[in-house]
Coordinates of C-alpha atoms (C1' of nucleotides) in Angstrom, one line a residue:
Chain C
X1 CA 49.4 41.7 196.4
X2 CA 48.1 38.6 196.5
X3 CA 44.2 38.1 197.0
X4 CA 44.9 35.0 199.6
X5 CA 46.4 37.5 201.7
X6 CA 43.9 39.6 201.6
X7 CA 41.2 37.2 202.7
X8 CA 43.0 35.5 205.5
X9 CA 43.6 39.2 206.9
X10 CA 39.9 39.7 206.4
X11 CA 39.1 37.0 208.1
X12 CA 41.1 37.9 210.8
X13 CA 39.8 41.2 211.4
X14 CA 36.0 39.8 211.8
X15 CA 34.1 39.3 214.6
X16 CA 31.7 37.2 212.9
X17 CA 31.3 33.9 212.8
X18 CA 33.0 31.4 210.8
X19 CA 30.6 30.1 209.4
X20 CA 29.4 33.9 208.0
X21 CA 32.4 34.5 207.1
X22 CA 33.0 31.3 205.1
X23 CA 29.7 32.0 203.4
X24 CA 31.0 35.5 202.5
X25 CA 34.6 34.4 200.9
X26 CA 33.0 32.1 199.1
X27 CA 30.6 34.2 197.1
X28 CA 33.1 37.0 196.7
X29 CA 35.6 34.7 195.4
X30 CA 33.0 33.0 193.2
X31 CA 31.6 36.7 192.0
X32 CA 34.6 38.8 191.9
X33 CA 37.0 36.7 190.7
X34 CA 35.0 35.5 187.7
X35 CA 36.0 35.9 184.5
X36 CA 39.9 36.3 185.2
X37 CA 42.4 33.9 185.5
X38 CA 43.4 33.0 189.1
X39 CA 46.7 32.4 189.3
X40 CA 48.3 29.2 191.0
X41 CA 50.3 31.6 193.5
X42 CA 47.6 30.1 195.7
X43 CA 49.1 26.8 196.1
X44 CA 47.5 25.3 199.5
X45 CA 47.4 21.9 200.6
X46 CA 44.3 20.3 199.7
X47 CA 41.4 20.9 202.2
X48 CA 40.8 18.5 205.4
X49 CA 38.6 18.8 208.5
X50 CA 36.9 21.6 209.7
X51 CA 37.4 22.4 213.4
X52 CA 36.6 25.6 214.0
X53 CA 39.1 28.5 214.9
X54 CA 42.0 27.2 214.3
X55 CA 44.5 28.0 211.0
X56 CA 43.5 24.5 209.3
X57 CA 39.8 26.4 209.4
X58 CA 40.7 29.1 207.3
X59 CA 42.5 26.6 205.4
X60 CA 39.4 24.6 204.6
X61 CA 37.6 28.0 203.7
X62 CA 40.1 29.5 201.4
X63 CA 39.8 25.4 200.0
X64 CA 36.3 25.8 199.4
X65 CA 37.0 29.4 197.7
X66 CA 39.2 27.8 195.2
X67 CA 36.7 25.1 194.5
X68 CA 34.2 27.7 193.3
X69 CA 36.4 29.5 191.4
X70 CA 37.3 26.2 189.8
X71 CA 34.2 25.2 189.0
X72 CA 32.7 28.7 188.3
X73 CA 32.9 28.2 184.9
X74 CA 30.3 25.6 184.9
X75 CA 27.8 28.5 186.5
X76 CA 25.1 30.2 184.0
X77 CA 25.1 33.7 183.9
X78 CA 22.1 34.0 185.6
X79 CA 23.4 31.8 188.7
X80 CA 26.2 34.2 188.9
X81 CA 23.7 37.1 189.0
X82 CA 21.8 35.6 191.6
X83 CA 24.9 35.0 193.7
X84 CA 26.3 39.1 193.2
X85 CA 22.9 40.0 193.8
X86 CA 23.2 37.4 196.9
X87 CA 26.5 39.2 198.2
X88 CA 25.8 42.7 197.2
X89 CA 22.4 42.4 199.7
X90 CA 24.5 40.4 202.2
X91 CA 24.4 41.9 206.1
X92 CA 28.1 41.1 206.6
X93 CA 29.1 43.0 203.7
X94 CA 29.4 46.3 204.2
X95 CA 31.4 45.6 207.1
X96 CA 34.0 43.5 204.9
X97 CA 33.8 45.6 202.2
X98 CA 34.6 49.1 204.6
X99 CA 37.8 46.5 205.8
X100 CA 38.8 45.5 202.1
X101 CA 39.1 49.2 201.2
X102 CA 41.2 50.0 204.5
X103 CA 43.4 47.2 203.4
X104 CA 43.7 48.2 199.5
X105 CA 44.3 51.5 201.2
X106 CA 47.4 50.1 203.4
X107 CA 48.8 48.1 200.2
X108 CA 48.9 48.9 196.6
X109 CA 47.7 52.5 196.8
X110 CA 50.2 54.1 199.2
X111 CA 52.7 53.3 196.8
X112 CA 50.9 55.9 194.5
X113 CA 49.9 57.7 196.9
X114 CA 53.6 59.3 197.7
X115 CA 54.3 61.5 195.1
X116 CA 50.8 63.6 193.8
X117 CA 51.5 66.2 196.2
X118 CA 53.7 68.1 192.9
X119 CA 54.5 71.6 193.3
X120 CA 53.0 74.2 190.9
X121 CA 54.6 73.4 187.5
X122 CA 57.2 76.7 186.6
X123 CA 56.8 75.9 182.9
X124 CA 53.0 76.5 183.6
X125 CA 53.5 79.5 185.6
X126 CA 55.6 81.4 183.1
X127 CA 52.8 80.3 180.4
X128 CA 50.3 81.8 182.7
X129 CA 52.1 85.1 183.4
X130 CA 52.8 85.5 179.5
X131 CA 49.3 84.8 178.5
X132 CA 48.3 87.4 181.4
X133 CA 50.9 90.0 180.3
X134 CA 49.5 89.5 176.8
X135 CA 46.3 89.8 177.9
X136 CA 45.2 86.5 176.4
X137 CA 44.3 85.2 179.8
X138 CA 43.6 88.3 181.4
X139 CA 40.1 90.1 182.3
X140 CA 38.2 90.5 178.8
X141 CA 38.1 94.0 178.1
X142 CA 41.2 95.6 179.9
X143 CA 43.7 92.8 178.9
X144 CA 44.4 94.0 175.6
X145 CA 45.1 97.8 176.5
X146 CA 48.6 96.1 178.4
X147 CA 50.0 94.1 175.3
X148 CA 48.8 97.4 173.2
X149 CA 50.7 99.7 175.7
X150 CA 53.4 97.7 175.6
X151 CA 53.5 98.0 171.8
X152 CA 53.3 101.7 171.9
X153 CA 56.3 101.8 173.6
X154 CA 58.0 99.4 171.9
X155 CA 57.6 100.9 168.8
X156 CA 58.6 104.7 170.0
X157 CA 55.7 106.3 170.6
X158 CA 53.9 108.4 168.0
X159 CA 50.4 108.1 166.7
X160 CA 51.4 106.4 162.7
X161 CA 50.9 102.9 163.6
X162 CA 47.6 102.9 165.0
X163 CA 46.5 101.4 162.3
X164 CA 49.1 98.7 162.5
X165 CA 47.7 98.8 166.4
X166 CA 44.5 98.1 165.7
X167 CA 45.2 94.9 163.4
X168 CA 47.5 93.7 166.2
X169 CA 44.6 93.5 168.7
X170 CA 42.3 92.4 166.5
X171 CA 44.4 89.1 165.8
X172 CA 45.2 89.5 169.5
X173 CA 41.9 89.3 170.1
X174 CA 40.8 86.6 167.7
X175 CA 43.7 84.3 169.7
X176 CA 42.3 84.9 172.7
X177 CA 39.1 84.1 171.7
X178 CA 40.3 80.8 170.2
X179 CA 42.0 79.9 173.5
X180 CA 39.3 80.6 175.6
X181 CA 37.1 78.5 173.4
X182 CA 39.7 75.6 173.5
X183 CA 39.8 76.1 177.1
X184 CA 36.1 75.9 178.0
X185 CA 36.6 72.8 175.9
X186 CA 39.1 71.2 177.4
X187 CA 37.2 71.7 180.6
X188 CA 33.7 70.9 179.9
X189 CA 35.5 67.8 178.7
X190 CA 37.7 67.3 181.9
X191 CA 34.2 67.6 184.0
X192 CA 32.5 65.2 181.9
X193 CA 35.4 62.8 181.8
X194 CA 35.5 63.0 185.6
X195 CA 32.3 62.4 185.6
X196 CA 32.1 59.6 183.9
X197 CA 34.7 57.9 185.8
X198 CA 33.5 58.5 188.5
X199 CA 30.3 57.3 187.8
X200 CA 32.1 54.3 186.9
X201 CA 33.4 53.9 189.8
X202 CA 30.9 54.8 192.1
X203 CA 28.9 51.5 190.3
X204 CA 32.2 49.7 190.7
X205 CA 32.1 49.7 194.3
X206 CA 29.1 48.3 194.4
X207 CA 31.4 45.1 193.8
X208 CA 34.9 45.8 194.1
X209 CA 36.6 48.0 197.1
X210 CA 36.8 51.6 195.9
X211 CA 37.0 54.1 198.6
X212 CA 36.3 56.9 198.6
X213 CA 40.0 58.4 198.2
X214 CA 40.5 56.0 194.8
X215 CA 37.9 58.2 193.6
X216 CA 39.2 61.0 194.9
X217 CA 42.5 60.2 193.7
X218 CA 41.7 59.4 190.3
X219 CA 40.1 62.5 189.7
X220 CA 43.6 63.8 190.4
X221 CA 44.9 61.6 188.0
X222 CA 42.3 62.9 185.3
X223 CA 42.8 66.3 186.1
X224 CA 46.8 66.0 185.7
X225 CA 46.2 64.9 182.3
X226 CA 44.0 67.1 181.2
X227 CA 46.0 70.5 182.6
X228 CA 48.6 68.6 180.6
X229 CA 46.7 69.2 177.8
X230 CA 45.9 72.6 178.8
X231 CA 49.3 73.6 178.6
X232 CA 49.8 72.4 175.6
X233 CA 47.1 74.8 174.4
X234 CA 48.3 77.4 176.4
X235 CA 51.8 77.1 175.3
X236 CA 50.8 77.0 171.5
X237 CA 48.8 80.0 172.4
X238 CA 51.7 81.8 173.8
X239 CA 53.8 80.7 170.7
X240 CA 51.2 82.1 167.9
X241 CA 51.3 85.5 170.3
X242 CA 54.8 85.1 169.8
X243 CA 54.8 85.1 165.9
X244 CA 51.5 88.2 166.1
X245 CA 54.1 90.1 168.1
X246 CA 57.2 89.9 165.7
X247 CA 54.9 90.2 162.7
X248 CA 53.3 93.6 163.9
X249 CA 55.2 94.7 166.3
X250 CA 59.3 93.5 165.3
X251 CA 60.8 97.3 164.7
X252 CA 62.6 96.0 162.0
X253 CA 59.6 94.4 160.0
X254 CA 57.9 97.9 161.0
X255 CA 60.8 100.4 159.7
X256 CA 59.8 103.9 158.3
X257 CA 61.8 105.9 156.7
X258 CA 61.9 109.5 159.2
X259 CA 60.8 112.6 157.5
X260 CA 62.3 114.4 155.5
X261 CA 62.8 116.9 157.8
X262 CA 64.0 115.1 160.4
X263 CA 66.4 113.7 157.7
X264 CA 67.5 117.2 156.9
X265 CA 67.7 117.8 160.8
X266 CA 70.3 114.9 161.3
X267 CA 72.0 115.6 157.8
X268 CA 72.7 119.1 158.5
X269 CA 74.3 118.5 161.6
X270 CA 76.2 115.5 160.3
X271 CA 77.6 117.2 158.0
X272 CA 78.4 120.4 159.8
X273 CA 80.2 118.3 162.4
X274 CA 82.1 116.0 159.5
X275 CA 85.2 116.3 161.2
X276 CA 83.7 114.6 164.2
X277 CA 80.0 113.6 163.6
X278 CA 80.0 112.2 166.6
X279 CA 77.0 114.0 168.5
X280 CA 77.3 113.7 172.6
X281 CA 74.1 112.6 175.0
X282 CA 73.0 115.8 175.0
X283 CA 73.2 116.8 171.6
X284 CA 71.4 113.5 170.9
X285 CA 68.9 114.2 172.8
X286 CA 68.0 117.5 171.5
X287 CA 68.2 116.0 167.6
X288 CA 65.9 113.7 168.7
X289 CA 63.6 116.0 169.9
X290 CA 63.7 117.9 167.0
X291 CA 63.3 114.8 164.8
X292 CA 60.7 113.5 167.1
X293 CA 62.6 110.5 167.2
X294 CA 64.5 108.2 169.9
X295 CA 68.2 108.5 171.4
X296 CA 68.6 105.3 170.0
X297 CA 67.8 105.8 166.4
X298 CA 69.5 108.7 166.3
X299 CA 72.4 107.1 167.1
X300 CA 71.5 104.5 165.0
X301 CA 71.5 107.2 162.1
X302 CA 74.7 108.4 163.0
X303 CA 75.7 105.1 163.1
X304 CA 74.8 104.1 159.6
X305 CA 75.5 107.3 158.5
X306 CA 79.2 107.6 159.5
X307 CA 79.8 103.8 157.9
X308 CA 78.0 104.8 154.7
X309 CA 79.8 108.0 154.0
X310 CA 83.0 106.5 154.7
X311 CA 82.5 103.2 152.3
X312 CA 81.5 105.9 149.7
X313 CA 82.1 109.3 150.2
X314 CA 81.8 110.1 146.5
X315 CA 78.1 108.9 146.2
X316 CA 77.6 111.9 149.4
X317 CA 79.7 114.3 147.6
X318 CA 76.8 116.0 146.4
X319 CA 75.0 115.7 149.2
X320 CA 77.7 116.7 151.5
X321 CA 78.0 120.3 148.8
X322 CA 74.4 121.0 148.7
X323 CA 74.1 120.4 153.2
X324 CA 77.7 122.6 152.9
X325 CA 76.4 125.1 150.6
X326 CA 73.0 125.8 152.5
X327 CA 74.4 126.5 155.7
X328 CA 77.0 128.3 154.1
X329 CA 76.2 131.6 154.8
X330 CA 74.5 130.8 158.2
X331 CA 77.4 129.5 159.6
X332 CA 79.6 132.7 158.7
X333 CA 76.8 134.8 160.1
X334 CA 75.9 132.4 163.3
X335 CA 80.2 132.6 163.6
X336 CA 80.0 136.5 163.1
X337 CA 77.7 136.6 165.6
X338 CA 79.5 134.6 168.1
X339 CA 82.4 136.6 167.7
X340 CA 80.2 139.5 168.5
X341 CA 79.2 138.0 171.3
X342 CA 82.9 137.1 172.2
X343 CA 84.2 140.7 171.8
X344 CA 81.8 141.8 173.8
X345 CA 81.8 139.5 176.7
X346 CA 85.7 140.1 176.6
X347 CA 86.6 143.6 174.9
X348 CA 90.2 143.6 176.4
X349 CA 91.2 140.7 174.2
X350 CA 92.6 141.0 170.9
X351 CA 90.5 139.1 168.2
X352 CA 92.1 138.8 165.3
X353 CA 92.6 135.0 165.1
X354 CA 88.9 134.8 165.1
X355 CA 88.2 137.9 163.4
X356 CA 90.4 136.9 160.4
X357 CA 88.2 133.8 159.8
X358 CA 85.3 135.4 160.0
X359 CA 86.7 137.9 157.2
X360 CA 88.1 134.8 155.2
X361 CA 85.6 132.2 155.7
X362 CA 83.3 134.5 153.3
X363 CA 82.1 132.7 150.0
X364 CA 83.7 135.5 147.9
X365 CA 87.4 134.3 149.1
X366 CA 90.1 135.9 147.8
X367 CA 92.4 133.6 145.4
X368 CA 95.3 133.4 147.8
X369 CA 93.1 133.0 151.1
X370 CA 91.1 130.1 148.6
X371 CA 94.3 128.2 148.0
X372 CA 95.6 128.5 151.4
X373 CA 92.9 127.4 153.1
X374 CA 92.1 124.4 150.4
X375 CA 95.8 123.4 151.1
X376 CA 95.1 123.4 154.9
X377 CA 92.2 121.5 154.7
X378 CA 92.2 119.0 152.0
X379 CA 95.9 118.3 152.8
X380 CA 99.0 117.2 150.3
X381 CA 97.3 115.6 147.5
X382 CA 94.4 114.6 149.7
X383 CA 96.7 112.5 152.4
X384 CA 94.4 111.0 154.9
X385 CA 96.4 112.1 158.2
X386 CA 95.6 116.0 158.5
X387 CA 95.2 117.4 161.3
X388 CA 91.2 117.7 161.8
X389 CA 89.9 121.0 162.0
X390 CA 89.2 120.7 165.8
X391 CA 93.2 120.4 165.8
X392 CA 93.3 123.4 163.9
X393 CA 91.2 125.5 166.1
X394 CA 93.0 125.0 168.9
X395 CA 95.8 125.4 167.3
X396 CA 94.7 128.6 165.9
X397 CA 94.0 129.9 169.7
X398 CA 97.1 128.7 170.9
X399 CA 99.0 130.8 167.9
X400 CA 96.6 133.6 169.4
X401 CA 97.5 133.5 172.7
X402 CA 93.6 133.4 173.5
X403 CA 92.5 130.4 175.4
X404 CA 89.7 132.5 176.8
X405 CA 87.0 131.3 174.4
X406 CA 84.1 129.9 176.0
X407 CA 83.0 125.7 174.2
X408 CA 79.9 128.0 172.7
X409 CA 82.3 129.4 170.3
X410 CA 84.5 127.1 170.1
X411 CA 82.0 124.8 168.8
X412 CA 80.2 127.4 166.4
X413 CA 83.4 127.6 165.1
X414 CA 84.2 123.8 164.8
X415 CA 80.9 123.7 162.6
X416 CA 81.9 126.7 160.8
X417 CA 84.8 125.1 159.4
X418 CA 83.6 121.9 158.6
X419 CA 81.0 123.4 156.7
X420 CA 83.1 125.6 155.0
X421 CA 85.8 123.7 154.1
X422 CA 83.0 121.8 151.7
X423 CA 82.9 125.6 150.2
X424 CA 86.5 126.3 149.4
X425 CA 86.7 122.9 149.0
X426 CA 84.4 123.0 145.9
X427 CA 85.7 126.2 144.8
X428 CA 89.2 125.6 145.1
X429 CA 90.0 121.9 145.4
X430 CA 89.1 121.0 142.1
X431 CA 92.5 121.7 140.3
X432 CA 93.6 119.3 142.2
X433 CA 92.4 117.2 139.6
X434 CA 92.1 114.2 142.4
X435 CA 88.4 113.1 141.9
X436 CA 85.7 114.6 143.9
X437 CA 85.9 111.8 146.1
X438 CA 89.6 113.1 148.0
X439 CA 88.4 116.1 147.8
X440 CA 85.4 115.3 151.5
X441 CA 87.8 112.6 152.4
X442 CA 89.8 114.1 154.5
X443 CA 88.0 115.4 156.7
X444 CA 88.7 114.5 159.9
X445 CA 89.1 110.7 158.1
X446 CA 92.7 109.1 159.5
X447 CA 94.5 106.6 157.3
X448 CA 92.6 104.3 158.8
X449 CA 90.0 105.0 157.4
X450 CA 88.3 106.2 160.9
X451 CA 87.6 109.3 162.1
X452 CA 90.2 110.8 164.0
X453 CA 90.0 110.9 167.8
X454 CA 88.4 114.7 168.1
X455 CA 88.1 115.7 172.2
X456 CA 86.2 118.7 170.5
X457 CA 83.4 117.9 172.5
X458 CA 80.2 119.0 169.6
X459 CA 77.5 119.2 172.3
X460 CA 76.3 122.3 170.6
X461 CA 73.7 121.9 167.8
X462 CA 74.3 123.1 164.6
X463 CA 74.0 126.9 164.7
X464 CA 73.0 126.4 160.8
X465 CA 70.4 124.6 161.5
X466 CA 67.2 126.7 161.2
X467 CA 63.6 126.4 160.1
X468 CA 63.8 128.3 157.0
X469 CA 65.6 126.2 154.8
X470 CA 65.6 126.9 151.3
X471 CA 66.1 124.2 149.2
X472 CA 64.7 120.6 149.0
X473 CA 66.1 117.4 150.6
X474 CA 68.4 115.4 148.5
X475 CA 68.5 112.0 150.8
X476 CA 65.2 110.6 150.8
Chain M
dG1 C1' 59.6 92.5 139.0
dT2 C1' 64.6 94.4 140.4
dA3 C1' 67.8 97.9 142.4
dT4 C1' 68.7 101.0 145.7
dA5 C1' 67.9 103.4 150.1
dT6 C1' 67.5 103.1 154.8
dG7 C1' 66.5 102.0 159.6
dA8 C1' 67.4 98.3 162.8
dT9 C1' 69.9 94.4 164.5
dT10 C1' 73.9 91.5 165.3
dT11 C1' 78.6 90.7 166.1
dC12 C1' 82.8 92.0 167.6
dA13 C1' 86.5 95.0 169.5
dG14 C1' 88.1 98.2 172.8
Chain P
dC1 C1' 78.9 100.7 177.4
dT2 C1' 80.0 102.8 172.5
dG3 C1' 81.1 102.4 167.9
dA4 C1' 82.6 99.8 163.4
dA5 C1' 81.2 96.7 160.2
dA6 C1' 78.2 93.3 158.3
dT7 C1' 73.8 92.0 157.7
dC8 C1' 68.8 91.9 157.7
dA9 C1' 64.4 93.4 156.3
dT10 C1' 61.7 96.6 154.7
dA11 C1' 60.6 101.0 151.9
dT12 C1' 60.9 103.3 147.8
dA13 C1' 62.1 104.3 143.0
dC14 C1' 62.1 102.6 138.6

DNA sequence: GTATATGATTTCAG
DNA sequence: CTGAAATCATATAC
């Protein structure tokens, strides 16, 4: 934009005289133009005459501006004074100042002008929402419970960490202190800031055209930077809730070890379901109940379990005896009793499959029974590809005839025998001179070193399983 | 302090 | 999705 331009469309637009107007191009040339270097862009042909309307006029005017700007430098400070004060008190000038503004309004500034209208910045959103779901940004009392709730779920319910709880919203707390402090800093600082510009400004247009909407603009401009900076804050806010969140609240940084009775829980039925410790929804679902733990961990434990007995089943022999041993007896009884149940529910039927392991499955085996039954589960010199005893039950009804055996039996059988077979196992296996460790292998364990595919479906819980056990727990 | 146990997570396959 | 295997990170025992 070039300020010749701008004068000669001034001077168009004026119904004053030329004479006033001459007066008044002169002394803003002369004031606002002092002290910066006017560029020869205005290269006009050297002034002549002085008729009146006509373009050689204006020519003569913008002649005489350039002389005073020429020899402005030979002015005192207090001449130029004189002449602002002169201008600023000048009748015509509100009027050309009003038209200077419309023009810097037309020109330079509508460039600008096209792109503030920005849509709400998403990056800025999502920090908003987190800080709110944290309850950082939220209302001041209320705001933590969310984050804290949140927490209690993530962490499975129960009561133990309220301790941990109560340190997490107190740093929570001490954050959201520290960003609302920042904050009401950053603002009281974007007010003053905005304030003082437009202070500045305001004195500005005492001299130079500034309307209204400059201002008005520029206190966008200032406000743009300064949300800037407020997301900067309120991103490094959401980042050091970030870090508070996986130090206190990161399952894995919190892990506890489950009771011990829940451990014995999960043990016993792992190891009364060896062949196929595979528990189904429902039967993980009731062992966390009874643990007072989640689905997931449970299968979790199974998880870690399974892979951990496999890599070394000789460190859980002993384990695997003592779980064997203490629901021994239970499971001949809970299996005696099932029969009982089965013989009544169906007297026609003959029971001797089942009635023949609850006679042999006793702890005071016979020698013969021992060694048959040790050869039937522990296999050829401890091969890896038996049959699991789910196989064997079924194929024990099938020999029977007897398919009419409801899944309750069938699976208090299923437990009966992997129990069991750690009995007669430990009493009878050990001639085979193989290690203890071929002697738990087997069970159910294929060549591959997996557990074979059992469709023995084990959604019963461990009849075994009661709340008077005996002895003390070995895995913890 | 280290060594081991253990619950959780990740990665990958089916 | 589930489960196997490897791995992480912590808890606990010594």
């Amino acid at each position: 934009m070039s300020f010749s331009i701008c004068v000669a469309q001034c001077t168009d637009s004026l119904s004053a005289t030329m004479d006033d107007q001459a007066r008044i191009m002169q002394s803003i040339g002369g004031v606002s133009l002092a002290g910066h270097s006017v560029q020869g862009g205005m290269a006009l042909p050297p002034p002549h005459g002085h008729d009146g309307t006509d373009g050689d006029g204006r020519k003569q005017d913008i002649g005489d501006i350039l002389h005073q700007i020429m020899t402005i430098t030979d002015q005192s400070l207090d001449e130029a004074q004189a002449k602002k004060h002169g201008l600023n008190c000048h009748r015509m000038k509100p009027a050309l100042f009003s038209v200077l503004c419309e023009i810097k309004e037309k020109t330079g500034l509508s460039i600008r002008g096209a792109q503030e209208e920005d849509p709400p910045d998403p990056q800025l959103m999502r920090l908003d929402n987190m800080l709110l779901a944290e309850g950082v940004a939220g209302p001041e009392k209320g705001g933590g419970s969310a984050a804290a709730a949140a927490a209690a779920a993530a962490s499975g319910g129960a009561a133990d960490n309220s301790i941990e709880h109560s340190d997490y919203r107190a740093k929570l707390t001490q954050i959201r202190q520290i960003y609302h402090t920042e904050l009401e800093k950053y603002e009281q600082a974007c007010n003053e800031f905005t304030t003082h510009v437009m202070n500045l400004l305001r004195e500005q247009s005492r001299t130079r055209p500034i309307s209204p909407k400059e201002i008005e603009r520029m206190v966008g401009i200032i406000h743009r930077k300064f949300s800037s900076i407020q997301m900067q804050l309120k991103q490094s806010t959401c980042e050091a809730v970030m870090i508070l969140r996986s130090r206190f609240l990161d399952a894995r940084r919190k892990r506890r070890n489950f009771s011990k009775q829940a451990t014995e829980i999960l043990n016993e039925y792992f190891y009364s379901h060896l062949s196929n410790p595979y528990p189904s929804e429902e039967a993980k679902e009731e062992l966390a109940k009874k643990c007072s733990i989640t689905v997931s961990q449970v299968s979790n434990w199974f998880g870690n379990k399974r892979i951990r007995y496999k890599k070394n089943i000789g460190k859980f022999q002993e384990e695997a005896n003592l779980y064997a041993a203490k629901t021994a007896v239970n499971a001949a009884h809970a299996a005696a009793a099932a029969v009982q149940n089965s013989q009544a529910n169906s007297p026609t039927t003959p029971n001797s499959g089942f009635q023949m392991k609850d006679e042999e499955f006793q702890l005071d085996s016979a020698e013969s029974k021992n060694t048959l039954l040790s050869n039937m589960f522990t296999g050829s010199s401890g091969s890896f590809n038996l049959p699991n005893s789910g196989d064997m039950f079924l194929s024990m009804q099938s020999l029977n005839g007897d398919s009419y055996q409801g899944a309750q039996v069938g699976a208090n059988v299923q437990s009966q025998v992997d129990t069991l077979r750690h009995v007669i196992s430990q009493t009878a296996g050990y001639n085979d001179a193989l290690g203890g460790n071929t002697m738990y292998s087997p069970h159910g364990l294929n060549a591959n070193g997996g557990w074979q595919d059992a469709t023995t479906p084990s959604s019963v819980i461990s009849p075994t399983e009661g709340p008077g056990s005996v002895h003390s727990d070995t895995s913890n």
